[in-house]
Amino acid sequence: YKKERIGRTITTTTSQIAPITSRTTTTTSTTSQMTTTTLTTS
């Protein structure tokens, strides 16, 4: 159970980091192109 919990914590942390990175990319893409933002958001 301990090993499974560790794996779950890693997945949760990665899931939280993923939206943050996507938001940063969307903000940078907004300044460059609006079409790229639609692709990243979708």
Coordinates of C-alpha atoms in Angstrom, one line a residue:
Y1 CA 0.0 0.0 0.0
K2 CA 2.9 2.4 0.8
K3 CA 4.3 2.0 -2.7
E4 CA 0.9 2.6 -4.3
R5 CA 0.4 5.7 -2.2
I6 CA 3.8 7.1 -3.4
G7 CA 2.8 6.5 -7.0
R8 CA -0.5 8.3 -6.4
T9 CA 1.3 11.3 -4.9
I10 CA 3.6 11.5 -7.9
T11 CA 0.6 11.5 -10.3
T12 CA -1.2 14.2 -8.3
T13 CA 1.9 16.4 -8.3
T14 CA 2.4 16.0 -12.0
S15 CA -1.3 16.7 -12.7
Q16 CA -1.0 19.9 -10.7
I17 CA 2.2 20.9 -12.5
A18 CA 0.7 20.2 -15.9
P19 CA -2.0 22.9 -15.8
I20 CA 0.5 25.4 -14.5
T21 CA 2.9 24.8 -17.5
S22 CA 0.0 24.8 -19.9
R23 CA -1.1 28.2 -18.5
T24 CA 2.4 29.6 -18.9
T25 CA 2.5 28.4 -22.5
T26 CA -0.9 29.9 -23.2
T27 CA 0.1 33.3 -21.9
T28 CA 3.2 33.3 -24.0
S29 CA 1.3 32.1 -27.1
T30 CA -1.4 34.8 -26.6
T31 CA 1.3 37.4 -27.1
S32 CA 2.6 35.6 -30.3
Q33 CA -0.6 34.2 -31.9
M34 CA -4.3 33.8 -30.9
T35 CA -4.6 30.6 -33.0
T36 CA -2.0 28.8 -30.9
T37 CA -3.9 29.6 -27.7
T38 CA -7.1 27.8 -29.0
L39 CA -5.0 24.7 -29.7
T40 CA -3.4 24.7 -26.3
T41 CA -6.7 25.4 -24.4
S42 CA -8.4 22.6 -26.4

